[in-house]
Coordinates of C-alpha atoms in Angstrom, one line a residue:
Chain A
M13 CA -23.5 63.2 17.5
K14 CA -24.5 66.8 17.1
S15 CA -22.1 69.1 15.3
N16 CA -20.7 72.3 16.7
L17 CA -23.2 74.4 14.8
E18 CA -26.1 72.3 15.9
E19 CA -25.0 72.5 19.5
K20 CA -24.7 76.2 19.3
F21 CA -28.2 76.6 18.1
K22 CA -29.6 74.0 20.5
S23 CA -28.0 75.7 23.5
A24 CA -29.0 79.2 22.3
F25 CA -32.7 78.2 22.7
D26 CA -32.3 76.5 26.0
E27 CA -33.2 79.5 28.2
F28 CA -34.4 81.8 25.5
E29 CA -37.9 83.2 25.8
L30 CA -39.7 86.3 24.7
P31 CA -41.4 88.8 27.0
Y32 CA -45.0 88.1 28.0
N33 CA -47.8 90.0 26.1
P34 CA -50.9 90.3 28.3
Q35 CA -53.0 91.2 25.2
A36 CA -52.3 87.7 23.8
W37 CA -54.2 86.2 26.7
N38 CA -57.3 88.3 25.9
V39 CA -57.2 86.9 22.4
L40 CA -56.8 83.4 23.6
S41 CA -59.4 83.8 26.2
N42 CA -61.9 84.8 23.6
K43 CA -61.0 81.8 21.5
L44 CA -61.3 79.5 24.5
D45 CA -64.8 80.9 25.1
L46 CA -65.7 79.8 21.7
V47 CA -64.3 76.3 21.7
S48 CA -64.5 75.6 25.4
P49 CA -66.9 77.8 27.3
V50 CA -66.7 77.9 31.0
K51 CA -68.9 75.3 32.6
P52 CA -72.3 76.4 33.7
K53 CA -71.4 75.4 37.3
T54 CA -69.3 78.5 37.7
T55 CA -71.9 80.7 36.3
T56 CA -74.5 79.3 38.7
R57 CA -72.3 79.8 41.6
F58 CA -71.7 83.4 40.6
F59 CA -75.3 83.9 39.9
G60 CA -76.1 82.7 43.4
K61 CA -73.9 85.3 44.8
S62 CA -75.3 87.9 42.5
M63 CA -78.8 87.0 43.7
L64 CA -77.7 87.5 47.2
Y65 CA -76.3 90.9 46.5
I66 CA -79.3 91.9 44.5
G67 CA -81.6 90.6 47.2
A68 CA -79.7 92.7 49.8
A69 CA -79.9 95.7 47.5
V70 CA -83.6 95.2 47.2
V71 CA -84.0 95.0 51.0
T72 CA -81.9 98.0 51.4
L73 CA -83.8 99.9 48.9
A74 CA -87.1 98.9 50.5
I75 CA -85.9 100.3 53.8
V76 CA -84.7 103.5 52.1
G77 CA -87.9 103.7 50.3
A78 CA -89.9 103.3 53.6
I79 CA -87.9 106.1 55.2
F80 CA -88.5 108.3 52.3
Y81 CA -92.1 107.4 52.4
Y82 CA -92.6 108.6 55.9
K83 CA -90.2 111.6 55.7
N84 CA -90.9 113.1 52.4
S85 CA -94.2 112.7 50.7
E86 CA -93.0 114.4 47.6
K87 CA -90.6 111.6 47.0
Q88 CA -93.2 109.0 47.3
K89 CA -93.6 108.7 43.6
I90 CA -89.9 108.1 43.2
T91 CA -89.8 105.6 46.0
T92 CA -92.6 103.7 44.3
Q93 CA -90.7 103.9 41.1
L94 CA -87.6 102.5 42.8
A95 CA -89.5 99.6 44.1
Q96 CA -90.9 99.0 40.7
E97 CA -87.5 99.2 39.1
N98 CA -86.0 96.9 41.6
Q99 CA -88.8 94.5 40.9
I100 CA -87.9 94.8 37.2
V101 CA -84.2 94.2 38.0
E102 CA -85.1 91.2 40.1
S103 CA -87.4 89.9 37.5
N104 CA -84.8 90.3 34.8
E105 CA -82.2 88.6 37.0
S106 CA -84.6 85.8 37.6
K107 CA -85.3 85.4 34.0
A108 CA -81.7 85.8 33.1
G109 CA -81.2 82.5 34.9
S110 CA -77.7 81.5 34.2
Q111 CA -76.6 84.8 32.6
T112 CA -73.0 85.2 33.3
K113 CA -71.1 87.4 35.7
E114 CA -69.5 89.1 32.8
T115 CA -72.8 90.5 31.6
T116 CA -73.9 91.4 35.1
N117 CA -70.7 93.2 35.8
I118 CA -70.9 95.1 32.6
T119 CA -74.3 96.2 33.7
A120 CA -73.0 97.3 37.0
N121 CA -70.2 99.3 35.6
K122 CA -72.0 100.9 32.8
Q123 CA -72.9 104.5 33.2
E124 CA -76.3 105.8 33.6
H125 CA -77.7 104.6 30.3
V126 CA -78.1 101.0 31.3
A127 CA -81.6 100.9 29.9
S128 CA -80.0 101.1 26.4
S129 CA -77.1 98.8 27.2
T130 CA -76.6 95.1 27.1
T131 CA -79.2 94.1 29.7
T132 CA -82.3 92.3 28.5
S133 CA -84.8 93.8 26.2
Q134 CA -87.4 93.6 28.8
T135 CA -85.6 96.1 30.9
V136 CA -85.2 98.4 27.9
Q137 CA -88.9 98.3 27.2
Q138 CA -90.1 98.9 30.6
T139 CA -87.7 101.6 31.6
G140 CA -88.3 103.2 28.2
N141 CA -91.7 104.4 29.4
K142 CA -90.2 106.4 32.2
S143 CA -88.9 109.9 32.2
N144 CA -85.2 110.3 31.8
Q145 CA -84.8 111.6 35.3
E146 CA -86.5 108.6 36.8
V147 CA -84.6 106.2 34.8
H148 CA -81.3 107.7 35.7
K149 CA -82.0 107.7 39.3
T150 CA -83.2 104.2 39.4
V151 CA -80.1 103.0 37.7
E152 CA -77.8 104.9 39.9
V153 CA -79.2 103.4 42.9
E154 CA -79.0 100.0 41.5
K155 CA -75.5 100.6 40.4
E156 CA -74.3 101.8 43.7
H157 CA -75.6 98.9 45.6
T158 CA -74.4 96.4 43.2
I159 CA -70.9 97.8 43.1
S160 CA -70.8 98.1 46.8
K161 CA -71.7 94.5 47.3
V162 CA -69.4 93.1 44.7
G163 CA -66.6 95.2 46.0
T164 CA -66.8 93.8 49.5
G165 CA -67.5 90.3 48.5
N166 CA -65.1 87.4 48.3
G167 CA -65.4 86.9 44.6
S168 CA -62.7 85.1 42.8
A169 CA -59.9 86.9 40.9
S170 CA -61.8 86.6 37.7
D171 CA -64.9 87.9 39.3
S172 CA -63.3 91.3 39.5
K173 CA -62.5 91.3 35.8
P174 CA -65.4 92.3 33.8
R175 CA -65.1 91.2 30.2
E176 CA -66.8 92.6 27.3
T177 CA -67.5 89.3 25.7
T178 CA -70.6 87.9 24.2
T179 CA -69.7 84.3 24.6
V180 CA -72.8 83.3 26.5
I181 CA -75.9 84.0 24.5
P182 CA -79.3 84.0 26.4
T183 CA -81.9 81.9 24.8
E184 CA -85.6 81.6 25.2
N185 CA -85.0 79.5 28.3
N186 CA -82.3 81.8 29.4
K187 CA -79.7 79.1 29.3
P188 CA -76.4 79.7 27.7
I189 CA -75.9 78.3 24.3
K190 CA -72.7 76.5 23.9
P191 CA -71.3 77.7 20.6
E192 CA -71.3 74.7 18.3
V193 CA -67.8 73.5 17.4
E194 CA -68.2 71.3 14.5
Q195 CA -66.3 68.0 14.6
I196 CA -64.9 66.8 11.3
A197 CA -66.3 63.4 10.7
F198 CA -65.1 61.2 8.0
I199 CA -64.9 57.6 7.2
F200 CA -61.2 56.9 7.0
P201 CA -60.2 53.5 8.1
E202 CA -56.9 53.2 10.1
L203 CA -55.7 56.8 9.8
D204 CA -52.3 55.9 11.2
A205 CA -51.9 52.9 8.9
N206 CA -50.1 53.0 5.6
L207 CA -51.9 55.1 3.1
C208 CA -50.1 55.1 -0.2
E209 CA -50.0 57.3 -3.2
N210 CA -52.2 56.5 -6.1
T211 CA -55.0 54.9 -4.2
I212 CA -58.7 55.8 -4.2
I213 CA -60.4 56.2 -0.8
S214 CA -64.1 56.8 -0.2
F215 CA -64.8 59.6 2.3
A216 CA -68.2 60.4 3.8
N217 CA -68.8 63.9 5.0
K218 CA -71.2 63.5 7.9
N219 CA -71.1 67.1 8.8
N220 CA -73.7 69.7 8.2
T221 CA -71.2 71.8 6.2
E222 CA -68.8 71.1 3.5
L223 CA -65.5 69.4 4.0
T224 CA -62.4 70.3 2.0
I225 CA -59.5 68.0 1.3
V226 CA -56.3 69.8 0.4
S227 CA -53.6 67.7 -1.3
P228 CA -49.9 68.2 -0.6
S229 CA -49.5 70.4 -3.6
G230 CA -52.5 72.5 -2.6
K231 CA -55.2 71.0 -4.8
Q232 CA -58.6 71.2 -3.2
Q233 CA -61.5 69.0 -3.4
T234 CA -64.8 69.6 -1.6
I235 CA -67.3 67.1 -0.3
Q236 CA -70.7 68.6 0.3
A237 CA -72.5 68.1 3.6
H238 CA -73.8 64.5 4.0
K239 CA -72.2 63.4 0.8
S240 CA -69.6 60.8 -0.1
A241 CA -66.8 61.1 -2.6
N242 CA -64.1 58.9 -3.9
I243 CA -60.8 60.7 -3.5
H244 CA -57.8 59.7 -5.6
L245 CA -54.7 60.2 -3.6
T246 CA -52.5 61.1 -6.4
E247 CA -49.7 62.7 -4.4
A248 CA -47.4 61.6 -1.6
G249 CA -47.2 63.9 1.3
T250 CA -49.5 65.4 3.8
Y251 CA -53.2 65.8 3.0
T252 CA -55.4 68.1 5.1
F253 CA -59.0 67.9 5.9
V254 CA -60.4 71.4 6.5
S255 CA -63.7 72.4 7.7
P256 CA -64.1 75.9 6.1
K257 CA -66.8 76.8 8.5
T258 CA -65.1 76.1 11.8
K259 CA -61.5 76.5 10.5
T260 CA -60.7 73.2 12.1
S261 CA -58.5 70.7 10.4
T262 CA -56.7 67.4 10.6
T263 CA -54.1 65.9 8.5
F264 CA -52.9 62.5 7.3
I265 CA -49.9 61.4 5.4
V266 CA -49.9 59.6 2.1
K267 CA -46.7 57.7 1.6
E268 CA -44.7 57.5 -1.6
I269 CA -45.2 54.4 -3.7
P270 CA -42.1 52.8 -5.2
K271 CA -41.0 53.6 -8.7
V272 CA -41.0 50.4 -10.6
D273 CA -39.7 49.5 -14.0
F274 CA -38.1 46.5 -15.8
Q275 CA -36.6 45.6 -19.1
V276 CA -36.7 42.6 -21.4
N277 CA -33.3 41.1 -22.1
T278 CA -33.3 39.9 -25.7
E279 CA -29.7 38.7 -25.7
S280 CA -30.5 35.1 -24.7
K281 CA -33.3 33.5 -26.7
Y282 CA -32.9 29.9 -25.7
E283 CA -31.5 28.2 -22.6
N284 CA -31.0 24.5 -22.6
G285 CA -33.1 24.2 -25.7
I286 CA -36.1 26.0 -24.2
P287 CA -37.2 29.5 -25.4
T288 CA -36.2 31.9 -22.6
T289 CA -36.9 35.5 -22.0
V290 CA -34.9 37.2 -19.2
L291 CA -36.7 40.0 -17.3
E292 CA -34.6 42.4 -15.4
A293 CA -35.9 45.0 -12.8
L294 CA -34.5 48.5 -13.3
T295 CA -35.5 49.5 -9.8
N296 CA -34.9 47.9 -6.5
D297 CA -36.7 49.5 -3.5
G298 CA -38.0 46.6 -1.6
N299 CA -39.7 43.3 -2.5
L300 CA -40.1 42.4 -6.2
E301 CA -42.6 40.0 -7.5
W302 CA -43.2 39.0 -11.1
T303 CA -46.5 38.1 -12.6
I304 CA -46.1 36.4 -16.0
E305 CA -49.3 35.7 -17.8
N306 CA -51.2 35.6 -14.5
N307 CA -48.7 33.3 -12.9
K308 CA -47.1 34.7 -9.7
N309 CA -44.2 32.4 -9.3
Q310 CA -41.0 34.4 -9.2
V311 CA -39.5 37.0 -6.9
G312 CA -36.3 38.9 -7.1
E313 CA -34.5 41.3 -9.4
T314 CA -34.6 39.0 -12.4
A315 CA -37.1 36.5 -13.7
V316 CA -37.1 34.2 -16.7
A317 CA -40.1 33.4 -18.8
H318 CA -40.7 30.7 -21.4
F319 CA -43.0 31.7 -24.2
Y320 CA -43.6 28.9 -26.8
K321 CA -45.9 30.6 -29.2
R322 CA -45.6 33.7 -31.3
G323 CA -47.5 36.7 -29.8
N324 CA -47.7 39.2 -27.0
Y325 CA -47.3 38.2 -23.4
N326 CA -48.2 40.3 -20.4
V327 CA -45.5 40.7 -17.7
T328 CA -46.1 42.6 -14.5
L329 CA -43.5 43.6 -11.9
T330 CA -44.9 44.5 -8.5
Q331 CA -42.7 46.2 -5.9
K332 CA -43.3 46.8 -2.2
N333 CA -41.1 49.4 -0.7
S334 CA -40.1 50.1 2.9
N335 CA -43.1 52.3 3.4
G336 CA -45.3 49.3 2.8
C337 CA -46.5 50.8 -0.4
V338 CA -47.0 48.8 -3.5
S339 CA -46.9 49.7 -7.1
S340 CA -46.6 47.7 -10.3
T341 CA -45.9 48.1 -13.9
S342 CA -46.9 45.9 -16.8
K343 CA -45.3 45.4 -20.2
S344 CA -46.2 43.4 -23.2
V345 CA -43.4 41.1 -24.4
F346 CA -43.6 40.2 -28.1
I347 CA -42.3 36.8 -29.2
E348 CA -41.6 36.8 -32.9
E349 CA -41.9 33.1 -33.8
D350 CA -43.3 29.8 -32.6
Y351 CA -41.0 27.5 -30.8
N352 CA -40.6 24.3 -32.8
L353 CA -37.8 22.5 -31.0
M354 CA -35.2 24.4 -33.0
A355 CA -35.6 21.9 -35.8
P356 CA -33.6 22.3 -39.0
T357 CA -35.6 22.3 -42.3
A358 CA -33.1 20.1 -44.2
F359 CA -30.4 17.5 -43.8
V360 CA -27.8 15.8 -46.0
P361 CA -27.5 12.1 -45.3
N362 CA -24.4 11.7 -47.4
S363 CA -22.5 14.5 -45.7
T364 CA -19.5 13.8 -43.6
D365 CA -20.5 16.6 -41.3
S366 CA -22.2 14.8 -38.4
R367 CA -24.2 18.0 -37.6
K368 CA -25.9 17.8 -41.0
N369 CA -26.1 14.1 -42.0
K370 CA -29.0 13.3 -39.6
F371 CA -32.2 14.9 -38.8
I372 CA -33.0 15.7 -35.2
P373 CA -34.6 18.8 -33.8
Y374 CA -31.7 20.5 -32.0
A375 CA -33.6 21.1 -28.8
L376 CA -34.1 17.4 -28.3
T377 CA -30.4 16.8 -28.2
I378 CA -30.0 19.0 -25.1
R379 CA -33.3 19.1 -23.4
N380 CA -33.9 17.0 -20.4
T381 CA -36.9 15.1 -21.6
D382 CA -37.6 11.8 -23.4
F383 CA -39.4 11.8 -26.6
K384 CA -40.6 9.8 -29.6
M385 CA -40.0 11.1 -33.1
Y386 CA -41.8 10.0 -36.2
I387 CA -41.0 10.6 -39.9
I388 CA -44.0 10.5 -42.2
D389 CA -44.2 10.3 -46.0
P390 CA -46.6 13.0 -46.8
H391 CA -47.8 11.4 -50.0
S392 CA -48.6 8.0 -48.5
G393 CA -49.2 9.1 -44.9
T394 CA -47.1 6.2 -43.7
V395 CA -44.5 6.3 -41.0
I396 CA -41.2 5.6 -42.6
F397 CA -39.1 6.1 -39.5
E398 CA -39.5 6.4 -35.7
T399 CA -37.0 6.7 -32.9
E400 CA -36.6 7.6 -29.2
S401 CA -32.9 8.2 -29.7
R402 CA -31.1 11.6 -29.8
E403 CA -29.2 10.2 -32.8
G404 CA -32.1 11.2 -35.0
W405 CA -33.1 10.1 -38.5
D406 CA -30.3 9.0 -40.9
G407 CA -32.5 9.3 -44.0
Y408 CA -33.5 5.6 -44.5
D409 CA -37.0 4.4 -45.0
K410 CA -37.5 1.6 -42.4
N411 CA -39.9 -0.1 -44.8
T412 CA -37.8 -0.2 -47.9
K413 CA -34.4 0.0 -46.2
Q414 CA -33.4 2.6 -48.8
L415 CA -32.4 6.2 -48.5
V416 CA -35.2 8.4 -49.4
D417 CA -35.1 10.4 -52.6
T418 CA -33.2 13.7 -52.6
N419 CA -35.1 17.0 -52.5
K420 CA -38.1 15.2 -51.1
S421 CA -39.8 16.7 -48.1
F422 CA -41.1 14.7 -45.1
V423 CA -43.2 15.5 -42.1
W424 CA -41.7 15.0 -38.7
K425 CA -43.6 14.7 -35.5
V426 CA -42.2 14.7 -32.0
V427 CA -44.1 13.7 -28.8
L428 CA -42.5 14.9 -25.6
V429 CA -42.7 12.6 -22.6
T430 CA -42.2 15.4 -20.0
P431 CA -43.0 18.8 -21.5
E432 CA -42.3 21.9 -19.5
P433 CA -45.1 23.6 -17.7
N434 CA -47.4 25.4 -20.1
E435 CA -45.6 23.7 -23.0
Q436 CA -47.4 21.7 -25.6
K437 CA -46.7 18.0 -25.8
E438 CA -46.4 17.5 -29.6
Y439 CA -44.5 19.4 -32.3
S440 CA -44.3 18.8 -36.0
G441 CA -42.7 20.2 -39.1
V442 CA -41.3 19.5 -42.5
V443 CA -37.7 18.5 -43.4
T444 CA -36.2 18.1 -46.8
R445 CA -33.6 15.5 -47.7
L446 CA -30.9 17.1 -49.7
Chain B
M22 CA -48.4 78.2 42.4
D23 CA -47.0 74.9 41.5
L24 CA -47.3 73.5 38.0
Q25 CA -49.4 70.5 39.0
K26 CA -52.0 72.7 40.7
V27 CA -52.1 74.9 37.6
I28 CA -52.6 71.9 35.3
E29 CA -55.3 70.5 37.5
G30 CA -57.0 73.9 37.4
C31 CA -56.8 73.9 33.7
L32 CA -58.3 70.4 33.5
K33 CA -61.3 71.9 35.2
N34 CA -61.5 74.5 32.4
D35 CA -60.8 77.2 35.0
R36 CA -59.7 80.4 33.1
R37 CA -57.6 81.6 36.0
Y38 CA -55.4 78.6 35.8
Q39 CA -55.4 78.6 32.0
E40 CA -54.2 82.2 32.1
R41 CA -51.5 81.3 34.6
L42 CA -50.3 78.4 32.4
F43 CA -50.3 80.8 29.4
Q44 CA -48.2 83.3 31.3
L45 CA -45.8 80.6 32.3
Y46 CA -45.2 79.2 28.9
Y47 CA -46.0 82.0 26.5
G48 CA -42.4 83.3 26.1
N49 CA -40.9 79.9 25.6
L50 CA -43.5 78.5 23.3
L51 CA -43.7 81.7 21.2
V52 CA -40.0 81.1 20.4
V53 CA -41.0 77.5 19.3
A54 CA -43.6 78.9 17.0
L55 CA -41.3 81.6 15.6
R56 CA -38.7 79.0 14.9
Y57 CA -41.1 77.5 12.4
I58 CA -43.0 80.6 11.2
S59 CA -41.1 83.8 10.7
D60 CA -44.1 86.1 10.7
R61 CA -44.8 87.3 14.2
D62 CA -48.6 87.6 13.9
T63 CA -48.9 84.2 12.3
A64 CA -46.7 82.7 15.0
E65 CA -48.9 84.3 17.6
E66 CA -51.9 82.7 16.0
V67 CA -50.2 79.4 15.8
L68 CA -49.3 79.7 19.5
Q69 CA -52.9 80.4 20.4
N70 CA -54.1 77.3 18.5
G71 CA -51.3 75.4 20.1
F72 CA -52.5 76.5 23.6
I73 CA -56.0 75.4 22.7
K74 CA -54.7 72.0 21.8
I75 CA -52.7 71.9 25.0
F76 CA -55.8 72.6 27.1
E77 CA -57.8 70.1 25.1
K78 CA -55.1 67.4 25.5
L79 CA -54.1 68.1 29.1
D80 CA -56.0 65.1 30.3
A81 CA -53.6 62.9 28.4
Y82 CA -50.6 64.3 30.2
D83 CA -49.6 61.9 32.9
F84 CA -47.1 64.1 34.9
K85 CA -44.3 61.7 34.1
G86 CA -42.5 63.2 31.1
S87 CA -41.3 66.7 30.8
F88 CA -44.3 69.1 30.6
D89 CA -42.1 71.6 28.8
G90 CA -41.2 69.1 26.1
W91 CA -44.8 68.0 25.8
T92 CA -46.0 71.6 25.2
R93 CA -43.2 72.3 22.8
R94 CA -44.1 69.3 20.7
I95 CA -47.7 70.3 20.5
V96 CA -46.8 73.9 19.4
A97 CA -44.2 72.5 16.9
N98 CA -46.8 70.2 15.5
T99 CA -49.3 73.0 15.2
A100 CA -46.8 75.1 13.4
I101 CA -46.0 72.3 11.0
D102 CA -49.6 71.7 10.3
Y103 CA -50.0 75.4 9.6
I104 CA -47.1 75.4 7.2
R105 CA -48.5 72.4 5.4
K106 CA -51.9 74.0 4.9
S107 CA -50.9 77.5 4.1
K108 CA -48.4 77.1 1.2
K109 CA -48.0 75.0 -1.8
D110 CA -46.0 72.0 -0.7
P111 CA -43.3 74.0 1.1
I112 CA -41.8 71.0 2.9
L113 CA -41.4 68.8 -0.1
S114 CA -39.9 71.3 -2.5
D115 CA -37.6 74.1 -2.3
S116 CA -36.4 76.5 -4.9
D117 CA -33.2 77.7 -3.1
T118 CA -30.3 77.7 -5.5
D119 CA -27.8 79.4 -3.2
F120 CA -26.1 76.2 -2.5
V121 CA -25.5 74.8 -5.9
N122 CA -21.8 75.4 -5.8
H123 CA -21.3 74.8 -2.1
T124 CA -20.6 71.7 -0.1
Y125 CA -21.0 71.4 3.6
D126 CA -17.9 70.8 5.6
P127 CA -18.5 70.3 9.3
M128 CA -14.8 70.7 10.1
E129 CA -14.8 74.1 8.6
E130 CA -17.5 75.4 10.9
S131 CA -15.6 74.7 14.0
E132 CA -12.7 76.8 12.9
D133 CA -14.7 79.8 11.9
L134 CA -17.3 79.8 14.6
Q135 CA -15.8 78.2 17.6
N136 CA -15.5 81.5 19.4
L137 CA -18.9 82.7 18.5
M138 CA -21.3 82.8 21.4
L139 CA -24.7 82.5 19.8
K140 CA -27.6 84.1 21.7
G141 CA -31.2 83.1 21.4
D142 CA -32.3 86.1 19.5
Q143 CA -29.5 85.7 17.0
A144 CA -30.2 82.0 16.6
L145 CA -33.9 82.8 16.0
E146 CA -33.2 85.5 13.5
A147 CA -30.9 83.2 11.6
I148 CA -33.3 80.3 11.5
Q149 CA -36.1 82.6 10.4
K150 CA -34.1 83.5 7.3
L151 CA -34.1 79.9 6.1
S152 CA -36.6 78.7 3.7
P153 CA -39.5 76.8 5.2
A154 CA -38.3 73.5 3.9
Y155 CA -34.8 73.9 5.4
R156 CA -36.1 75.6 8.6
T157 CA -38.6 72.8 9.3
V158 CA -36.1 70.0 8.9
F159 CA -33.4 71.9 10.9
N160 CA -35.8 72.5 13.8
L161 CA -37.1 68.9 13.9
Y162 CA -33.6 67.4 13.7
V163 CA -31.5 69.7 15.7
I164 CA -33.9 71.2 18.3
E165 CA -36.6 68.6 18.5
N166 CA -34.2 65.7 18.2
F167 CA -36.1 63.7 15.6
S168 CA -34.3 61.2 13.4
H169 CA -34.3 61.6 9.7
K170 CA -36.6 58.6 9.4
E171 CA -39.1 60.2 11.8
I172 CA -38.9 63.5 10.0
A173 CA -39.4 61.8 6.7
E174 CA -42.6 60.1 8.0
K175 CA -43.8 63.3 9.7
L176 CA -43.4 65.4 6.6
G177 CA -44.1 62.8 4.0
I178 CA -40.7 63.2 2.4
S179 CA -37.8 60.8 1.8
E180 CA -35.0 60.4 4.3
G181 CA -32.6 61.6 1.6
T182 CA -34.6 64.9 1.2
S183 CA -34.5 65.3 5.0
K184 CA -30.7 64.9 5.1
S185 CA -30.2 67.1 2.1
N186 CA -32.4 69.9 3.6
L187 CA -30.6 69.6 6.9
A188 CA -27.2 69.9 5.2
K189 CA -28.3 72.9 3.2
A190 CA -29.9 74.5 6.2
K191 CA -26.7 74.2 8.2
L192 CA -24.6 75.5 5.3
N193 CA -26.9 78.5 5.0
L194 CA -26.8 79.1 8.8
K195 CA -23.0 78.8 8.8
N196 CA -22.7 81.4 6.1
M197 CA -25.0 83.7 8.0
L198 CA -23.1 83.3 11.2
T199 CA -19.8 83.6 9.6
Q200 CA -20.8 87.0 8.1
Q201 CA -22.2 88.0 11.5
F202 CA -18.9 86.9 13.2
A203 CA -16.9 88.9 10.7
K204 CA -18.9 92.0 11.6
I205 CA -18.3 91.4 15.2
Q206 CA -14.6 91.0 14.6
K207 CA -14.4 94.3 12.8

């Protein structure tokens, strides 16, 4: 619901408009002539009328000339000249072909010095050989007839409005050249689809002129004509393609990518006897996916990883936000020591403390896997004890039925029946009987 | 001359009809341009370009929706495009610091300004005093009826920024109008 203030502004503009400025149309009309010239059809129609008028003028002049010829021999030269001039005008009009009404009207309304005005160069050259008097006279006659005919014709409203424009340019064939309006061409798949920050797009400038790309912060990059360039969209916001030559432009929006970060929780080292690293996302703007050592298997704000060997492990968190944009961040997680079933390095068979008087790697007492453990005399290489029980080794040699000597070290070896994914099957170590 | 006939004439690229359409909509659409761009000459230029687009896109108009609204949207979009191109990221960032110690209270406005009759020229003058970032969001949300989500997509900003800019724009306008109201009261 709009607030009071909003309503006041909205209603203030309901009927509000500024007074019309006729000059503004002239400017727009000129612009339209450049980008959207009037169709030749209109010109042809007008030219047809013009020819009719010119033809009538010629006939009239011919009659006048004939009268002058018979009545005044002194004016015969002028009459002849008139006829020649009219031929010139006719010839020019014919050659002008589709020359516009604007140009013709300008000719008609110009004062006497038409020969030096905007009519074709042929007129200028031919009339340039005549005396000033002759030229003036000829033009006046032409002018009078032309104006008279136009004034009594049924020309359209715009026909009566001569414009001093140069939008139609006669060519060698006397056909108007349509001013070229360059179209910006670029290879840009799916302009309306999601374009996200920090991506690289290849653009091809197929134009004959350079193409400029302006970033939201105003940074510019130019692609030369008929060249391609890889553009790194480093900013979110509106990018603009600009054709400096034609001043045309188009825009596209690059959407913001999510900010993504996570931390490694070092509080918990083992869970259920298995080495565990907890990963926690620090941002949550959409879908989260974890990639742990190339394994994409977890989604959500937290993930757990099991690293069994000392070393660095690569963890990547990928986030997709509501814009559909994706970004990710990677961190290296360092594990300080090898996992070895959390085995103690010594035990005391004679102790009354049940936690100390037997040897069993601690992880085996809580892990959900069967195993087989061997105790080996390192000197003889013989197995002096083996078990599948979580009770462990009590210190007795199964061969001699005697407790092993104190302060003597033995090798233990454990084979897991069902190791965890990515976990080795066998572990070993040394334990000393105290 | 009815509008449909004028439009049909424009579709034929007939200057007489184009001029007529220009006459009919100039005053209204110039206000639209000036709501986004405070400089009169620039606004006129934007309006010219907007009209060129209107003429170019007329064949897409199906006579079903409001033609007024259709033309206003084109001119507004042209103005926004101009703003994007002409200045360094004016829509995304704003350096106004006038509002640091203010909070916007919509209840307060109704008490202060409920008796103020806002005229078009006053409204335009006030909007033009806003920074481009606030002005653009205010126009799009309040006058053009875009949602914050749509504005965010249109300007490439977050919804939060859009909301924030709107609130600041309204606060600024309210202060301006309050001062104006006080002058009138005196």
